[in-house]
């Protein structure tokens, strides 16, 4: 299944092909000549050429793209607004990809900081084994500080350091692809900025689908399928499904209950736009505004998390340096006294 940059490139190709007015057979043949999408063309060729299936259905049947992408393409095929819907979807996917690339930079900073931590621990172990233990042999009695340093050295043993390193490495790996750990991190740690970003994408897609003459309940259904986070998706999907009676009904009362899930500042505007018949344009406009705000908030959140980790590790490293220094001189002073 296409994801990330490959999905974006595939949709860009479809957009350019549709814009140029290329027939479906030419689109398939061009895909077959591509090193990246050749296998996809072979998969869907029979369904499109021989079985006469629409491109969106063939893509969904052969599991080439996520379901929500195929539904959006299908909506575009039926309404004649494929270009508009693909452009809107591309805008959202490209923004998500940009955020992913920026988070990779933060991950690199965090990894470098963590390696500094492990270096500090190794330095402490070196001081403990090569200086402190030698000096300790000349000390007649042990005070509380000496006992503390010994226990700290035991806690920061090579075995425990290795376990900690493996644990941190595992967390970094788990946060690199879609899984329950990443879902929890996004929903609970990134919190409101991330949820607002998801809602902004929801509003933009929903608005474009409604603009393409897709019934509002169906537009709501398709837009909720675009949510990647399983925790947020379950909450929103279940809520919207129940309110619209399995995505079949929509009225002013339902609109009032659904739009209450969006930022409070937008609730009245969205409900009012439904009554005045401009819900599609209002969703797109407010969605773009919310997307801009949430992306900036999300960047700020990542920066704060990075600063917090750096401060904690710096304090810990500073403490180790102080303890290492004291562990060298205090036993000497004690022996002199």
Tab-separated table of C-alpha atoms in Angstrom:
chain	number	residue	atom	x	y	z
A	1	UNK	CA	0.000	0.000	0.000
A	2	UNK	CA	1.283	3.444	-0.922
A	3	UNK	CA	2.076	5.765	1.974
A	4	UNK	CA	3.987	8.951	2.667
A	5	UNK	CA	6.004	10.422	-0.191
A	6	UNK	CA	5.155	7.592	-2.599
A	7	UNK	CA	1.433	8.244	-2.118
A	8	UNK	CA	1.990	11.976	-2.658
A	9	UNK	CA	3.970	11.331	-5.867
A	10	UNK	CA	1.275	8.952	-7.124
A	11	UNK	CA	-1.493	11.501	-6.496
A	12	UNK	CA	0.611	14.232	-8.138
A	13	UNK	CA	0.887	12.012	-11.225
A	14	UNK	CA	-2.885	11.390	-11.256
A	15	UNK	CA	-3.571	15.100	-10.843
A	16	UNK	CA	-1.268	16.059	-13.735
A	17	UNK	CA	-2.691	13.277	-15.940
A	18	UNK	CA	-6.308	14.274	-15.282
A	19	UNK	CA	-5.445	17.943	-15.814
A	20	UNK	CA	-3.887	17.044	-19.176
A	21	UNK	CA	-7.025	15.090	-20.143
A	22	UNK	CA	-5.214	11.767	-20.588
A	23	UNK	CA	-7.436	8.685	-21.072
A	24	UNK	CA	-7.259	5.978	-18.412
A	25	UNK	CA	-5.410	3.562	-20.741
A	26	UNK	CA	-2.633	6.105	-21.271
A	27	UNK	CA	-2.425	6.717	-17.521
A	28	UNK	CA	-1.986	2.959	-16.945
A	29	UNK	CA	0.612	2.617	-19.713
A	30	UNK	CA	2.629	5.517	-18.304
A	31	UNK	CA	2.536	3.880	-14.873
A	32	UNK	CA	3.819	0.633	-16.413
A	33	UNK	CA	6.841	2.525	-17.740
A	34	UNK	CA	7.644	3.827	-14.258
A	35	UNK	CA	10.190	1.998	-12.090
A	36	UNK	CA	8.315	2.988	-8.918
A	37	UNK	CA	4.691	2.374	-9.964
A	38	UNK	CA	5.115	-0.433	-12.502
A	39	UNK	CA	3.806	-3.136	-10.125
A	40	UNK	CA	0.756	-1.012	-9.288
A	41	UNK	CA	-0.108	-0.630	-12.977
A	42	UNK	CA	0.128	-4.392	-13.476
A	43	UNK	CA	-2.145	-4.947	-10.450
A	44	UNK	CA	-4.941	-2.656	-11.592
A	45	UNK	CA	-4.651	-3.003	-15.390
A	46	UNK	CA	-6.972	-6.012	-15.720
A	47	UNK	CA	-9.682	-4.489	-13.498
A	48	UNK	CA	-9.636	-1.204	-15.420
A	49	UNK	CA	-9.098	-2.359	-19.023
A	50	UNK	CA	-11.004	-5.667	-19.038
A	51	UNK	CA	-13.445	-5.387	-16.112
A	52	UNK	CA	-14.124	-1.678	-16.815
A	53	UNK	CA	-13.874	-0.712	-13.136
A	54	UNK	CA	-13.314	2.952	-12.214
A	55	UNK	CA	-9.760	3.793	-11.180
A	56	UNK	CA	-10.785	4.473	-7.567
A	57	UNK	CA	-12.496	1.082	-7.226
A	58	UNK	CA	-9.551	-0.749	-8.823
A	59	UNK	CA	-7.125	0.958	-6.439
A	60	UNK	CA	-9.272	0.041	-3.425
A	61	UNK	CA	-9.842	-3.542	-4.607
A	62	UNK	CA	-6.097	-4.147	-5.025
A	63	UNK	CA	-5.182	-2.392	-1.765
A	64	UNK	CA	-2.979	0.132	-3.562
A	65	UNK	CA	-3.981	3.227	-1.561
A	66	UNK	CA	-5.645	3.757	1.846
A	67	UNK	CA	-9.439	3.397	1.735
A	68	UNK	CA	-10.074	7.070	2.425
A	69	UNK	CA	-7.983	8.041	-0.631
A	70	UNK	CA	-9.977	5.713	-2.890
A	71	UNK	CA	-13.272	7.072	-1.496
A	72	UNK	CA	-12.158	10.649	-2.164
A	73	UNK	CA	-11.087	9.683	-5.707
A	74	UNK	CA	-14.433	7.951	-6.219
A	75	UNK	CA	-16.283	11.046	-5.035
A	76	UNK	CA	-14.279	13.106	-7.525
A	77	UNK	CA	-15.057	10.699	-10.373
A	78	UNK	CA	-18.792	10.832	-9.666
A	79	UNK	CA	-18.969	14.599	-9.241
A	80	UNK	CA	-16.427	15.606	-11.889
A	81	UNK	CA	-14.271	17.377	-9.303
A	82	UNK	CA	-11.294	15.007	-9.198
A	83	UNK	CA	-8.768	17.813	-9.666
A	84	UNK	CA	-10.115	19.861	-6.759
A	85	UNK	CA	-10.352	16.895	-4.382
A	86	UNK	CA	-6.899	15.531	-5.252
A	87	UNK	CA	-5.389	19.021	-4.833
A	88	UNK	CA	-7.001	19.371	-1.414
A	89	UNK	CA	-5.857	15.907	-0.353
A	90	UNK	CA	-2.319	16.603	-1.596
A	91	UNK	CA	-2.159	19.807	0.429
A	92	UNK	CA	-3.051	17.906	3.606
A	93	UNK	CA	-0.688	14.987	2.934
A	94	UNK	CA	2.206	17.344	2.124
A	95	UNK	CA	1.682	19.261	5.375
A	96	UNK	CA	1.659	16.000	7.331
A	97	UNK	CA	4.856	14.899	5.566
A	98	UNK	CA	6.549	18.226	6.388
A	99	UNK	CA	5.703	17.782	10.061
A	100	UNK	CA	7.106	14.236	9.984
A	101	UNK	CA	10.361	15.514	8.485
A	102	UNK	CA	10.635	18.236	11.129
A	103	UNK	CA	10.014	15.748	13.940
A	104	UNK	CA	12.911	13.658	12.594
A	105	UNK	CA	15.223	16.621	13.260
A	106	UNK	CA	13.970	16.832	16.853
A	107	UNK	CA	14.528	13.080	17.234
A	108	UNK	CA	18.142	13.515	16.097
A	109	UNK	CA	18.656	16.257	18.709
A	110	UNK	CA	17.176	14.021	21.401
A	111	UNK	CA	19.362	11.060	20.372
A	112	UNK	CA	22.512	13.246	20.482
A	113	UNK	CA	21.513	14.499	23.933
A	114	UNK	CA	20.922	10.947	25.152
A	115	UNK	CA	24.325	9.860	23.867
A	116	UNK	CA	25.804	12.747	25.869
A	117	UNK	CA	24.049	11.328	28.914
A	118	UNK	CA	25.567	7.888	28.378
A	119	UNK	CA	28.993	9.479	27.882
A	120	UNK	CA	28.591	11.270	31.221
A	121	UNK	CA	27.662	8.007	32.923
A	122	UNK	CA	30.719	6.252	31.472
A	123	UNK	CA	32.872	9.160	32.677
A	124	UNK	CA	31.432	8.795	36.167
A	125	UNK	CA	32.125	5.041	36.090
A	126	UNK	CA	35.720	5.733	35.042
A	127	UNK	CA	36.253	8.162	37.932
A	128	UNK	CA	34.597	5.749	40.359
A	129	UNK	CA	36.654	2.696	39.383
A	130	UNK	CA	40.022	4.312	38.684
A	131	UNK	CA	40.150	7.035	41.346
A	132	UNK	CA	37.419	6.735	43.959
A	133	UNK	CA	37.912	3.035	44.776
A	134	UNK	CA	41.673	3.512	45.071
A	135	UNK	CA	41.242	6.460	47.431
A	136	UNK	CA	38.602	4.565	49.379
A	137	UNK	CA	41.146	1.911	50.351
A	138	UNK	CA	43.006	4.535	52.401
A	139	UNK	CA	39.870	5.744	54.223
A	140	UNK	CA	39.251	4.139	57.584
A	141	UNK	CA	35.512	4.816	57.878
A	142	UNK	CA	32.702	5.405	55.407
A	143	UNK	CA	30.438	8.436	55.686
A	144	UNK	CA	26.999	8.858	54.074
A	145	UNK	CA	28.439	10.459	50.930
A	146	UNK	CA	30.770	7.542	50.290
A	147	UNK	CA	27.891	5.085	50.718
A	148	UNK	CA	25.755	7.191	48.341
A	149	UNK	CA	28.467	7.212	45.645
A	150	UNK	CA	28.879	3.440	45.955
A	151	UNK	CA	25.132	2.861	45.550
A	152	UNK	CA	24.974	5.300	42.621
A	153	UNK	CA	27.824	3.463	40.910
A	154	UNK	CA	26.008	0.160	41.415
A	155	UNK	CA	22.826	1.646	39.930
A	156	UNK	CA	24.754	3.032	36.943
A	157	UNK	CA	26.380	-0.303	36.198
A	158	UNK	CA	27.180	-1.282	32.610
A	159	UNK	CA	24.308	-3.766	32.664
A	160	UNK	CA	21.786	-1.101	33.701
A	161	UNK	CA	23.231	1.357	31.181
A	162	UNK	CA	22.812	-1.227	28.422
A	163	UNK	CA	19.214	-1.930	29.492
A	164	UNK	CA	18.470	1.815	29.503
A	165	UNK	CA	20.056	2.262	26.085
A	166	UNK	CA	18.028	-0.611	24.596
A	167	UNK	CA	14.827	0.772	26.165
A	168	UNK	CA	15.396	4.270	24.742
A	169	UNK	CA	16.326	2.822	21.338
A	170	UNK	CA	13.118	0.775	21.375
A	171	UNK	CA	11.032	3.881	22.161
A	172	UNK	CA	12.681	5.820	19.305
A	173	UNK	CA	11.985	2.945	16.891
A	174	UNK	CA	8.356	2.619	18.025
A	175	UNK	CA	7.821	6.361	17.498
A	176	UNK	CA	9.074	6.048	13.910
A	177	UNK	CA	6.076	4.192	12.454
A	178	UNK	CA	2.328	3.874	13.067
A	179	UNK	CA	1.576	1.774	16.169
A	180	UNK	CA	-0.209	2.083	19.513
A	181	UNK	CA	2.854	3.686	21.181
A	182	UNK	CA	2.922	6.459	18.555
A	183	UNK	CA	-0.864	6.850	18.888
A	184	UNK	CA	-0.534	7.303	22.665
A	185	UNK	CA	2.351	9.772	22.224
A	186	UNK	CA	0.377	11.861	19.717
A	187	UNK	CA	-2.897	11.830	21.645
A	188	UNK	CA	-1.647	12.322	25.207
A	189	UNK	CA	1.800	13.956	24.922
A	190	UNK	CA	1.303	16.186	21.866
A	191	UNK	CA	-2.287	16.693	22.997
A	192	UNK	CA	-4.410	19.604	21.800
A	193	UNK	CA	-2.114	20.866	18.976
A	194	UNK	CA	-2.117	17.408	17.378
A	195	UNK	CA	-5.882	16.946	17.828
A	196	UNK	CA	-6.517	20.363	16.266
A	197	UNK	CA	-4.317	19.442	13.300
A	198	UNK	CA	-6.388	16.290	12.736
A	199	UNK	CA	-9.615	18.289	13.046
A	200	UNK	CA	-8.337	20.887	10.555
A	201	UNK	CA	-7.633	18.141	8.001
A	202	UNK	CA	-11.090	16.748	8.699
A	203	UNK	CA	-12.709	20.139	8.048
A	204	UNK	CA	-10.819	20.745	4.781
A	205	UNK	CA	-11.629	17.314	3.333
A	206	UNK	CA	-15.243	17.492	4.502
A	207	UNK	CA	-15.650	20.959	2.975
A	208	UNK	CA	-14.217	19.898	-0.380
A	209	UNK	CA	-16.394	16.780	-0.484
A	210	UNK	CA	-19.546	18.797	0.263
A	211	UNK	CA	-18.457	21.337	-2.365
A	212	UNK	CA	-18.302	18.429	-4.841
A	213	UNK	CA	-22.008	17.728	-4.181
A	214	UNK	CA	-21.309	14.740	-1.924
A	215	UNK	CA	-24.102	14.318	0.684
A	216	UNK	CA	-23.017	15.728	4.053
A	217	UNK	CA	-23.359	12.402	5.986
A	218	UNK	CA	-21.189	10.632	3.390
A	219	UNK	CA	-18.669	13.509	3.430
A	220	UNK	CA	-18.438	13.168	7.214
A	221	UNK	CA	-17.952	9.406	6.879
A	222	UNK	CA	-15.166	9.674	4.279
A	223	UNK	CA	-13.355	12.459	6.144
A	224	UNK	CA	-13.256	10.468	9.410
A	225	UNK	CA	-11.536	7.617	7.557
A	226	UNK	CA	-8.533	9.907	6.947
A	227	UNK	CA	-7.595	9.906	10.654
A	228	UNK	CA	-4.456	7.809	11.223
A	229	UNK	CA	-4.361	7.906	15.028
A	230	UNK	CA	-6.387	4.899	16.220
A	231	UNK	CA	-7.360	6.466	19.579
A	232	UNK	CA	-8.643	9.699	18.048
A	233	UNK	CA	-10.223	7.879	15.112
A	234	UNK	CA	-12.233	5.581	17.375
A	235	UNK	CA	-13.524	8.503	19.453
A	236	UNK	CA	-14.472	10.751	16.501
A	237	UNK	CA	-15.758	7.973	14.222
A	238	UNK	CA	-18.005	6.460	16.905
A	239	UNK	CA	-19.328	9.879	17.939
A	240	UNK	CA	-20.080	11.032	14.377
A	241	UNK	CA	-21.569	7.642	13.414
A	242	UNK	CA	-23.946	7.661	16.374
A	243	UNK	CA	-24.989	11.295	15.852
A	244	UNK	CA	-25.712	10.836	12.131
A	245	UNK	CA	-27.384	7.430	12.667
A	246	UNK	CA	-24.699	5.474	10.851
A	247	UNK	CA	-23.881	8.379	8.503
A	248	UNK	CA	-27.368	8.594	6.999
A	249	UNK	CA	-28.865	11.760	8.533
A	250	UNK	CA	-27.853	15.384	9.002
A	251	UNK	CA	-29.876	18.344	10.251
A	252	UNK	CA	-29.440	21.473	12.365
A	253	UNK	CA	-29.579	19.558	15.653
A	254	UNK	CA	-26.971	17.042	14.439
A	255	UNK	CA	-24.813	19.883	13.081
A	256	UNK	CA	-24.893	21.555	16.487
A	257	UNK	CA	-23.765	18.335	18.210
A	258	UNK	CA	-21.079	17.441	15.654
A	259	UNK	CA	-19.474	20.870	15.403
A	260	UNK	CA	-19.180	21.089	19.184
A	261	UNK	CA	-16.226	18.693	18.750
A	262	UNK	CA	-14.320	21.419	16.904
A	263	UNK	CA	-12.673	24.452	18.584
A	264	UNK	CA	-15.211	26.562	20.468
A	265	UNK	CA	-14.437	29.656	18.380
A	266	UNK	CA	-15.580	27.810	15.251
A	267	UNK	CA	-18.730	26.135	16.594
A	268	UNK	CA	-21.190	28.992	16.052
A	269	UNK	CA	-19.686	29.892	12.661
A	270	UNK	CA	-20.031	26.316	11.385
A	271	UNK	CA	-23.599	25.873	12.644
A	272	UNK	CA	-24.598	29.235	11.172
A	273	UNK	CA	-22.951	28.387	7.835
A	274	UNK	CA	-25.071	25.226	7.641
A	275	UNK	CA	-28.264	27.259	7.990
A	276	UNK	CA	-27.102	29.779	5.375
A	277	UNK	CA	-25.949	27.122	2.897
A	278	UNK	CA	-22.238	27.977	2.848
A	279	UNK	CA	-21.012	25.099	5.024
A	280	UNK	CA	-18.541	23.853	2.388
A	281	UNK	CA	-16.650	27.136	1.970
A	282	UNK	CA	-16.736	27.851	5.725
A	283	UNK	CA	-15.281	24.423	6.535
A	284	UNK	CA	-12.442	24.940	4.037
A	285	UNK	CA	-11.673	28.486	5.197
A	286	UNK	CA	-11.745	27.692	8.926
A	287	UNK	CA	-9.940	24.391	8.329
A	288	UNK	CA	-7.028	26.166	6.631
A	289	UNK	CA	-6.910	28.715	9.445
A	290	UNK	CA	-6.932	25.997	12.119
A	291	UNK	CA	-4.290	24.026	10.222
A	292	UNK	CA	-1.915	27.000	10.221
A	293	UNK	CA	-2.456	27.584	13.946
A	294	UNK	CA	-2.137	23.915	14.907
A	295	UNK	CA	1.061	23.367	12.871
A	296	UNK	CA	2.738	26.286	14.670
A	297	UNK	CA	1.466	25.033	18.041
A	298	UNK	CA	2.733	21.539	17.266
A	299	UNK	CA	6.208	22.850	16.403
A	300	UNK	CA	6.226	24.792	19.669
A	301	UNK	CA	5.188	21.652	21.562
A	302	UNK	CA	8.021	19.616	20.045
A	303	UNK	CA	10.493	22.368	20.930
A	304	UNK	CA	9.278	22.464	24.549
A	305	UNK	CA	9.593	18.673	24.839
A	306	UNK	CA	13.135	18.881	23.451
A	307	UNK	CA	14.099	21.681	25.865
A	308	UNK	CA	12.615	19.730	28.806
A	309	UNK	CA	14.641	16.611	27.925
A	310	UNK	CA	17.830	18.655	27.473
A	311	UNK	CA	17.345	20.421	30.839
A	312	UNK	CA	16.721	17.147	32.712
A	313	UNK	CA	19.733	15.450	31.118
A	314	UNK	CA	21.948	18.524	31.668
A	315	UNK	CA	20.995	18.630	35.359
A	316	UNK	CA	21.688	14.918	35.684
A	317	UNK	CA	25.051	15.233	33.925
A	318	UNK	CA	25.917	18.243	36.090
A	319	UNK	CA	25.092	16.255	39.209
A	320	UNK	CA	27.312	13.389	38.043
A	321	UNK	CA	30.206	15.795	37.416
A	322	UNK	CA	29.822	17.357	40.876
A	323	UNK	CA	29.562	13.954	42.534
A	324	UNK	CA	32.603	12.720	40.594
A	325	UNK	CA	34.579	15.777	41.716
A	326	UNK	CA	33.516	15.383	45.345
A	327	UNK	CA	34.201	11.651	45.247
A	328	UNK	CA	37.843	12.444	44.469
A	329	UNK	CA	38.446	15.075	47.149
A	330	UNK	CA	36.141	14.295	50.074
A	331	UNK	CA	37.752	10.934	50.909
A	332	UNK	CA	41.136	12.720	50.934
A	333	UNK	CA	39.841	15.441	53.262
A	334	UNK	CA	38.252	12.837	55.509
A	335	UNK	CA	41.528	10.925	55.701
A	336	UNK	CA	43.424	14.139	56.551
A	337	UNK	CA	40.980	14.938	59.338
